Coordinates of C-alpha atoms in Angstrom, one line a residue:
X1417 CA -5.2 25.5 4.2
X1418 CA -6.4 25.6 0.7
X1419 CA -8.0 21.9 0.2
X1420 CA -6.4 21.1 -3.6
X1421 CA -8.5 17.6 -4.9
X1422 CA -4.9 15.8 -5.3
X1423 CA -1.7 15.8 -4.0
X1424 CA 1.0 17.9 -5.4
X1425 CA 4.5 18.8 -4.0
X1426 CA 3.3 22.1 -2.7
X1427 CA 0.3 20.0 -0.8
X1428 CA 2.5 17.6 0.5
X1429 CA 5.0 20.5 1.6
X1430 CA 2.1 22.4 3.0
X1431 CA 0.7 19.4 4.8
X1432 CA 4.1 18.0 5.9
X1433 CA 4.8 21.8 7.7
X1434 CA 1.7 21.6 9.2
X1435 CA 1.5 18.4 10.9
X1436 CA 4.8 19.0 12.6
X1437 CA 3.6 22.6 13.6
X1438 CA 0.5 21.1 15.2
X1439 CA 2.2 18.0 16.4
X1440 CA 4.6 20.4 18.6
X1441 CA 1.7 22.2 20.3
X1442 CA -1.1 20.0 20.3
X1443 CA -0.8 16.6 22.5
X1444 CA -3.9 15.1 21.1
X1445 CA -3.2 15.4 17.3
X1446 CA 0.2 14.5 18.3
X1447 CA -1.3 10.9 20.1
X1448 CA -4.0 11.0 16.8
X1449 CA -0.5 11.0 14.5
X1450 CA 1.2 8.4 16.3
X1451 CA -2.1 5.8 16.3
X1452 CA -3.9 7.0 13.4
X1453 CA -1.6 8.6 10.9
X1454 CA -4.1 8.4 7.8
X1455 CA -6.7 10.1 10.3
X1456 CA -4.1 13.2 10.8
X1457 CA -3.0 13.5 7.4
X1458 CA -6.5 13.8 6.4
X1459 CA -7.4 16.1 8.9
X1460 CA -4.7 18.7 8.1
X1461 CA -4.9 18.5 4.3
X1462 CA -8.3 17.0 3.4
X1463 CA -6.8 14.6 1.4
X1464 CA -6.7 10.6 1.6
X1465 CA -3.3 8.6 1.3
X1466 CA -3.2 5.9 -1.5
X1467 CA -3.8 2.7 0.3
X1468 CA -0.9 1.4 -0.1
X1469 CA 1.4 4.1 1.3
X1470 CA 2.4 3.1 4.5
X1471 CA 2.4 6.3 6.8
X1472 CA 4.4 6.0 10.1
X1473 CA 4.8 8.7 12.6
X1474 CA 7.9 7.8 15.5
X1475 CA 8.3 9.8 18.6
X1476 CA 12.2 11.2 18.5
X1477 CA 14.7 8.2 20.3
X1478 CA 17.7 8.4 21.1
X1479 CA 20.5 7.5 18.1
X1480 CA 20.2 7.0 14.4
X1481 CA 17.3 5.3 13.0
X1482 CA 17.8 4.3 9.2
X1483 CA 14.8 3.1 7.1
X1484 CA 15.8 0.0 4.7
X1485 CA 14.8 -0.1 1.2
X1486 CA 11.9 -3.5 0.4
X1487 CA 14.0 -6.2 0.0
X1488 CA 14.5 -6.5 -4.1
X1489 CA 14.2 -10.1 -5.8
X1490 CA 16.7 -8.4 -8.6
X1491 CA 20.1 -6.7 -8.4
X1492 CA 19.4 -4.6 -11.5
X1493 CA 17.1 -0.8 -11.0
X1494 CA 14.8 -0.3 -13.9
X1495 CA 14.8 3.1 -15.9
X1496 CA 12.1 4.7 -13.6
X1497 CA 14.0 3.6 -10.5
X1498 CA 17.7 4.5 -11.7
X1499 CA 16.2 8.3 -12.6
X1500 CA 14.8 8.7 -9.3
X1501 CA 18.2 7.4 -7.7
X1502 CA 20.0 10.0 -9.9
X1503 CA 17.4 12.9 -8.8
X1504 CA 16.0 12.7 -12.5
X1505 CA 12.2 12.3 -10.9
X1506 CA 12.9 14.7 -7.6
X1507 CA 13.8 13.7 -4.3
X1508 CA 9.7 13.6 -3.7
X1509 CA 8.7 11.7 -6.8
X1510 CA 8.4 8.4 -4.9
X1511 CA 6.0 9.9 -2.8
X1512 CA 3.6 11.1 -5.5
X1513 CA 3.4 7.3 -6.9
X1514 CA 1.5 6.8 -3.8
X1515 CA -0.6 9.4 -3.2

């Protein structure tokens, strides 16, 4: 995998499709993703996560699982949040904040 200095959308993309690829085939990365999720990422891409993404990989369950939004102090979304609730900042754009 070409090792970029910073993450882009294409790095993420290209990282993303190769964890689960190796994950599928390869029962030690796939116990290394589950206890050490910073450790895999790195490992794939050569990249470190922000330290304040928080990085979670879940063995498939049974049923729906639905991740909650933090817990807001305010009703109102600011201008950066309401563009990215409208798509104006891509459905990945989050993600970037933190990497």
């Amino acid at each position: 995998m070409n090792q970029n200095s910073q993450w882009t959308q294409e790095k993420w993309q290209q990282t993303t499709a190769a964890l689960m690829r190796r994950a599928s085939t390869d029962a030690a990365f796939r116990q290394k993703c589950l206890s050490d999720p910073r450790g895999a990422i790195k490992e794939v891409s050569g990249l470190d996560m922000h330290p304040n993404a928080k990085i979670r990989f879940s063995e498939p369950a049974e049923g729906l699982v639905l991740t909650l939004p933090p817990l807001r102090t305010s009703a109102e979304l600011s201008d950066k949040e309401l563009e990215r609730v409208s798509g104006a900042g891509g459905t990945w754009s989050w993600l970037l904040n933190y990497c």
